[in-house]
Every structure is written in C-alpha cells, then in structure tokens.
PDB file of C-alpha atoms in Angstrom:
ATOM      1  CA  UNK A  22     -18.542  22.734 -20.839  1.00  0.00           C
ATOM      2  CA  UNK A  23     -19.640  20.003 -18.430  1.00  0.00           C
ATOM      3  CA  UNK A  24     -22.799  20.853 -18.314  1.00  0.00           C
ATOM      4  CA  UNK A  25     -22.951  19.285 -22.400  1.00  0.00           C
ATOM      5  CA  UNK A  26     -21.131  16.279 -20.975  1.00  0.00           C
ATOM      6  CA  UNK A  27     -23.978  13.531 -19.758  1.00  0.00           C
ATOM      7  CA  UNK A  28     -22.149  10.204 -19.490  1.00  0.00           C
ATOM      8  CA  UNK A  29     -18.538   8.838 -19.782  1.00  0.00           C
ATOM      9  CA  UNK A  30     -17.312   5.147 -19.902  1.00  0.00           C
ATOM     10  CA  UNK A  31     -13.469   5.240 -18.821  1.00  0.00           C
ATOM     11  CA  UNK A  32     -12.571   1.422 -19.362  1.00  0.00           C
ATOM     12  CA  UNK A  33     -15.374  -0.274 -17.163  1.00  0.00           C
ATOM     13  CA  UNK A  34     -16.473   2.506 -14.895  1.00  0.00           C
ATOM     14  CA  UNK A  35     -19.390   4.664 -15.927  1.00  0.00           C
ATOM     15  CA  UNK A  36     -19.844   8.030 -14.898  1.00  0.00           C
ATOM     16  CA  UNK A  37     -22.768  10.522 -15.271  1.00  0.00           C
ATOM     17  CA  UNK A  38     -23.416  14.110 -14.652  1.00  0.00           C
ATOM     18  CA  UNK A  39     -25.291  15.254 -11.924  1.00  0.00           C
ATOM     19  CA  UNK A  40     -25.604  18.470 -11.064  1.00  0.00           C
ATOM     20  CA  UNK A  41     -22.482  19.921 -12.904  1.00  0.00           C
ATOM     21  CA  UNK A  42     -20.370  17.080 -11.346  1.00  0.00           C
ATOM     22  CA  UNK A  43     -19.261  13.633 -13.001  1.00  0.00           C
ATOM     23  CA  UNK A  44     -19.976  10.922 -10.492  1.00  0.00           C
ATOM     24  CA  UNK A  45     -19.259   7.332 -10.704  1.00  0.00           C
ATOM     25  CA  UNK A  46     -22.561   5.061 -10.773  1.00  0.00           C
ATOM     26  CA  UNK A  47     -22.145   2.177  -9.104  1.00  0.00           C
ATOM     27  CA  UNK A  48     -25.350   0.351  -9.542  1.00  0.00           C
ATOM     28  CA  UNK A  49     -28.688   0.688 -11.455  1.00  0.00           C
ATOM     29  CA  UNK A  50     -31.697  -0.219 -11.951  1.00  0.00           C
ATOM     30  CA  UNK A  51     -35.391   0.783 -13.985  1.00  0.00           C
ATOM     31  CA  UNK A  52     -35.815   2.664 -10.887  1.00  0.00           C
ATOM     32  CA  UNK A  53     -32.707   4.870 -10.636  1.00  0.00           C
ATOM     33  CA  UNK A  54     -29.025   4.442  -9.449  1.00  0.00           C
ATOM     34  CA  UNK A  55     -26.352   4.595  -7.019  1.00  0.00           C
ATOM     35  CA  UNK A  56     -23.513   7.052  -7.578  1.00  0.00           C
ATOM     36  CA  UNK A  57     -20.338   7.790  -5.762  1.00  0.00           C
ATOM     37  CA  UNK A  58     -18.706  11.123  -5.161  1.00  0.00           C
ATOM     38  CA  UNK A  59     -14.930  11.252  -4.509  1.00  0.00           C
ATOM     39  CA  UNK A  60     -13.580  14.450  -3.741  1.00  0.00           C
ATOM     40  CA  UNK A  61      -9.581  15.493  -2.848  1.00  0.00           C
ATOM     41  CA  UNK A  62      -9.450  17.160   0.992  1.00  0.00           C
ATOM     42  CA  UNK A  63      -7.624  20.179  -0.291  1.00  0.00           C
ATOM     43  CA  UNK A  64      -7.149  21.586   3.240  1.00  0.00           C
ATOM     44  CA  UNK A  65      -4.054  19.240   3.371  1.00  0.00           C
ATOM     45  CA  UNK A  66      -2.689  21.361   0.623  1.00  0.00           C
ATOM     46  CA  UNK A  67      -2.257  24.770   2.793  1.00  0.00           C
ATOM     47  CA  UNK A  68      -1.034  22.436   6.112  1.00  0.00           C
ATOM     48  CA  UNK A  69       2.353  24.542   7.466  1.00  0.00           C
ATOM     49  CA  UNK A  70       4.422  22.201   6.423  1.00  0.00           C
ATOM     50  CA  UNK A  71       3.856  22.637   2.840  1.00  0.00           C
ATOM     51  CA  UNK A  72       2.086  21.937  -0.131  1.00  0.00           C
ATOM     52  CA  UNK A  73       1.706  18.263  -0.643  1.00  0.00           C
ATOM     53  CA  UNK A  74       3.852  17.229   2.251  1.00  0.00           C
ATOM     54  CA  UNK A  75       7.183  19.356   0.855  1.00  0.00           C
ATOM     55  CA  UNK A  76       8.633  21.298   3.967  1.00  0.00           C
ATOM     56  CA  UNK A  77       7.665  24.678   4.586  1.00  0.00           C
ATOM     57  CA  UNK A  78      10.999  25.829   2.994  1.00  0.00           C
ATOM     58  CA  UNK A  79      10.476  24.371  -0.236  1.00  0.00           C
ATOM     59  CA  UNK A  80       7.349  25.795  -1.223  1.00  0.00           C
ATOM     60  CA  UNK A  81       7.618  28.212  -3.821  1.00  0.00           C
ATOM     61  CA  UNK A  82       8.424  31.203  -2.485  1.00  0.00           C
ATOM     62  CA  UNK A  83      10.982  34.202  -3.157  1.00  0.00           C
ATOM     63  CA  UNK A  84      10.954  33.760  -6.661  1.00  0.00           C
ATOM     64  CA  UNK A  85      14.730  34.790  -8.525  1.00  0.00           C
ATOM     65  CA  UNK A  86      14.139  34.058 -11.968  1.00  0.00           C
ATOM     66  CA  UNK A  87      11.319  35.167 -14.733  1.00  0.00           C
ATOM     67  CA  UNK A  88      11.640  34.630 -18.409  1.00  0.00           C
ATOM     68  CA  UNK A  89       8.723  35.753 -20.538  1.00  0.00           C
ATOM     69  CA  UNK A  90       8.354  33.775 -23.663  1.00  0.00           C
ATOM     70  CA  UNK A  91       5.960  35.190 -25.930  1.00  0.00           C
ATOM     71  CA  UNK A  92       2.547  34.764 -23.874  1.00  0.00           C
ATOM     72  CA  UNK A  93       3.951  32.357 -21.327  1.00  0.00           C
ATOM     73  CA  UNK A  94       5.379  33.294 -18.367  1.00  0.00           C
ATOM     74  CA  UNK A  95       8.055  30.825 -16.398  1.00  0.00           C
ATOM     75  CA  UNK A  96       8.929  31.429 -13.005  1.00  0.00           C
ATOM     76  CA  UNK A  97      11.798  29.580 -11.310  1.00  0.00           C
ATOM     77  CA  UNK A  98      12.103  29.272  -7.443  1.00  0.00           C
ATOM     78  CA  UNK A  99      15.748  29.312  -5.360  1.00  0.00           C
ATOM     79  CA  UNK A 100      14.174  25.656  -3.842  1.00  0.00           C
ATOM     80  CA  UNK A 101      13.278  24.636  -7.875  1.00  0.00           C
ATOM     81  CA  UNK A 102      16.133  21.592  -7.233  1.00  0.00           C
ATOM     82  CA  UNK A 103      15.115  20.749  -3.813  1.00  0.00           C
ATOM     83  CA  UNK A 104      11.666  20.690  -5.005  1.00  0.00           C
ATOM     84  CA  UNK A 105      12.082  18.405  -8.037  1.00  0.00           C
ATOM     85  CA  UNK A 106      14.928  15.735  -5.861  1.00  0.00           C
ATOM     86  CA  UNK A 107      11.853  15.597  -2.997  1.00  0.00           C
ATOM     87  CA  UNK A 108       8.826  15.245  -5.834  1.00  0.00           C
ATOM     88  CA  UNK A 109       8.607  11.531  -5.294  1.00  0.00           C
ATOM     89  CA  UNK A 110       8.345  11.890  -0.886  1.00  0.00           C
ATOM     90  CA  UNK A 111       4.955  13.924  -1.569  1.00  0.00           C
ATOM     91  CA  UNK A 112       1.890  12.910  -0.230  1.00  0.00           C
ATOM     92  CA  UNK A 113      -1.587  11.669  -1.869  1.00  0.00           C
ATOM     93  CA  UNK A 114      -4.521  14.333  -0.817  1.00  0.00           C
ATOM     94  CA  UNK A 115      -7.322  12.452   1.938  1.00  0.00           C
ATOM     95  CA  UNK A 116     -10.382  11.294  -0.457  1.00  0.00           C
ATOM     96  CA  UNK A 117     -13.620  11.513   1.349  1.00  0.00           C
ATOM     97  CA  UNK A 118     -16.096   9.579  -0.500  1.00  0.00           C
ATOM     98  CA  UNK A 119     -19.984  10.323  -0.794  1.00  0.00           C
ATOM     99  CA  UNK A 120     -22.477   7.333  -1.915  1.00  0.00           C
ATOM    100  CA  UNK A 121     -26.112   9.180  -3.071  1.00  0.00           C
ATOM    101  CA  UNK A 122     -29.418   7.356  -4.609  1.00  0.00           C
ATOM    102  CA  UNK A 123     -30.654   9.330  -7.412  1.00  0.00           C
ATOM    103  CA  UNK A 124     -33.840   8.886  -8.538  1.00  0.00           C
ATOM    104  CA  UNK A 125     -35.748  10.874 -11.627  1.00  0.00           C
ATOM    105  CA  UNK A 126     -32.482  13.063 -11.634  1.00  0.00           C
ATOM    106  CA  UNK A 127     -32.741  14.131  -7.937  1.00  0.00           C
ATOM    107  CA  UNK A 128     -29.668  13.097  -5.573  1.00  0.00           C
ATOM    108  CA  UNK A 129     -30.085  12.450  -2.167  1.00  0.00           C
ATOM    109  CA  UNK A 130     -27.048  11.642   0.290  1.00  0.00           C
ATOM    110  CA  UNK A 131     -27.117   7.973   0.971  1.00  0.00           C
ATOM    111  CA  UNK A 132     -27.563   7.977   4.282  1.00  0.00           C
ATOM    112  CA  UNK A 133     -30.979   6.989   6.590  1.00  0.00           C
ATOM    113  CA  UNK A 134     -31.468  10.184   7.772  1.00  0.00           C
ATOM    114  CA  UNK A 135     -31.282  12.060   4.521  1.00  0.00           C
ATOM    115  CA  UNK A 136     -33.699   9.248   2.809  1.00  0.00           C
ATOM    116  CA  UNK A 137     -36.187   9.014   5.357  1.00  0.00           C
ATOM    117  CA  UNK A 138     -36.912  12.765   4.890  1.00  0.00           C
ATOM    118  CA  UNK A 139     -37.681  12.716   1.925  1.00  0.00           C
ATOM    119  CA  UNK A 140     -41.170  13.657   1.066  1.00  0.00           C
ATOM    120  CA  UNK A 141     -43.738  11.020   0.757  1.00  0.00           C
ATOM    121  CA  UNK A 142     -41.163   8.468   3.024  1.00  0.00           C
ATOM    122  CA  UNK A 143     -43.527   6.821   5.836  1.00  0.00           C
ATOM    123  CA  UNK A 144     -41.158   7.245   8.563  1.00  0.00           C
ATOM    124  CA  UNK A 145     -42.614   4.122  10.711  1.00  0.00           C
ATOM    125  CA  UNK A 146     -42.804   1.818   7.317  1.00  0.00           C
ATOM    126  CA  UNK A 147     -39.206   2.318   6.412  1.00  0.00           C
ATOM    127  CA  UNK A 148     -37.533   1.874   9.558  1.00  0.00           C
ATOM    128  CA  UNK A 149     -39.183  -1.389   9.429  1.00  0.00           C
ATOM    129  CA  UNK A 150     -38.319  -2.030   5.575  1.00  0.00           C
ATOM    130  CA  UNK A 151     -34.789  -1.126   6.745  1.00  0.00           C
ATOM    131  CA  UNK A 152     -34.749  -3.503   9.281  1.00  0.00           C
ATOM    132  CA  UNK A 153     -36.084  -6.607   7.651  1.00  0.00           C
ATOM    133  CA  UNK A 154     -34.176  -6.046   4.588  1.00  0.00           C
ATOM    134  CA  UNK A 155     -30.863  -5.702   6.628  1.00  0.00           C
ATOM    135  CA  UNK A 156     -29.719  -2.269   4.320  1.00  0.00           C
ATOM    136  CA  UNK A 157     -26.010  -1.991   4.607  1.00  0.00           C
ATOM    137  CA  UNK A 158     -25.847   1.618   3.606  1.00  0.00           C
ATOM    138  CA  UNK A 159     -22.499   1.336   1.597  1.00  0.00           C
ATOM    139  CA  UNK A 160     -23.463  -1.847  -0.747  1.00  0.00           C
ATOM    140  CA  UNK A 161     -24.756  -0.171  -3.881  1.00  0.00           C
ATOM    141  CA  UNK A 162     -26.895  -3.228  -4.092  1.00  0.00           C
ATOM    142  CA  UNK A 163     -28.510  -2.707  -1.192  1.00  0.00           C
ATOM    143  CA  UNK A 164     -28.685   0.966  -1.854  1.00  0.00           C
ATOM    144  CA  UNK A 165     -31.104  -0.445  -5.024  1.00  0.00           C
ATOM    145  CA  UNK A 166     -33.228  -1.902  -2.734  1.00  0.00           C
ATOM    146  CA  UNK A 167     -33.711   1.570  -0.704  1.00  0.00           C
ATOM    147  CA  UNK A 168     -35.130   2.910  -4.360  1.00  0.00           C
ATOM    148  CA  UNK A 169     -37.189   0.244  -5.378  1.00  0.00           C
ATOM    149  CA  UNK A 170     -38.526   1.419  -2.117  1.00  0.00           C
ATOM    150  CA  UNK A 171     -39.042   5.197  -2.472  1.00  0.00           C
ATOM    151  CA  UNK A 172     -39.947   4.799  -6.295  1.00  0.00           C
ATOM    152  CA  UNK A 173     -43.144   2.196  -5.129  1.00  0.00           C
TER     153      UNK A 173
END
C-alpha cells in the first residue's frame, strides 16, 4: 500500500509521503522541507460537453456490444470509432498546485495565514520577520527561511 511507500526518486525529483499522499519536495533543510501538491481538477471530467473535452455524443453511452472473455468483460460503444479518430483533440485536466512547509512530519499550507496560526507563532514578530526578509511565498527557498523561523 502507500502507506509502506516513504520516499521515491523518479529521475531528479524526490517525492515523500505525507499523509497517505506522495508529494514532490522541493527544498530542504535540517529543519524540515517544502513540498508541492499537484492535483487533476476532475470536475472538468463531468462538464456537458463530455469527458475530456469529447462532445456530449461521444461519450460512452448506449452500449451495443459485450463479449465476456473468461473474467474480463469488454464493452464496445456505437461512438467506439468516433471516439478513438477524436482521442488526440482531448483536453489536459486544470492542475491546481498546493506548496506546504512540513516540519517534524506536520504539513501546513504554505500560505501566511495558515503559518502564522500556528501555535507558538508570535503574530507581531513574524509579520515583521516576513517583511524584512521579503518571503515570496512560492520560492521554496524562501519557504526555508519561514521554517528556520518556526523551528527557532
């Protein structure tokens, strides 16, 4: 299961589990890391129009063929042609893509609001951290510097 899975190295990128999820780290340090989240906007898969931008009336619908072959079972739409002469006009699902700081295991959404909530964050101090270090929120780098912070 994933939940055996801790790390995987796919070429240069480095991913970790957290929380039952593989996320992409994007920084580290002694103090803990930066990880990214990408996940696939399935709502554009049940838009009217069709599934992955195929027309409504080649979705697969009003099946007129099934063939069982031994456990398997292959079902054949009326559209199965149109379908496969259209496969290369489909669309790429939306990515929305989530930047957290984990530190000692424990994600928290990268954004200010989230971190300075956190318990034992002096409101006043970091606001002023965050100003005189300049924190650009979506530089993993900088993102380091908001945990050398909270891990002090």
């Amino acid at each position: 299961t994933i939940s055996d899975v801790l790390s995987v190295t796919i070429g240069e990128d480095e991913f970790t589990n957290i929380g039952g999820k593989m996320v992409k780290v994007l920084a580290q340090s002694e103090k803990g890391f930066v990880v990214e989240e990408r996940l696939a906007d399935y709502s554009a898969v049940v838009r009217n129009d069709g599934a992955y931008g195929g027309s409504n009336s080649n979705s697969a619908k009003g099946f007129s063929y099934d063939e069982n072959y031994g456990n398997y079972s292959y079902l054949i739409t009326n559209n199965y042609e149109d379908l496969l002469s259209q496969k290369d006009d489909a669309e790429e699902l939306p990515m929305t893509i989530q930047r957290y700081i984990v530190i000692n295991g424990m994600p928290t959404l990268a954004i200010r609001k989230n971190v300075a909530a956190l318990d034992g964050i002096d409101k006043k101090d970091f606001s002023k951290k965050k100003k005189k270090e300049k924190i650009d929120w979506k530089d993993p780098q900088d993102l380091l510097k908001v945990i050398d912070y909270i891990a002090e």
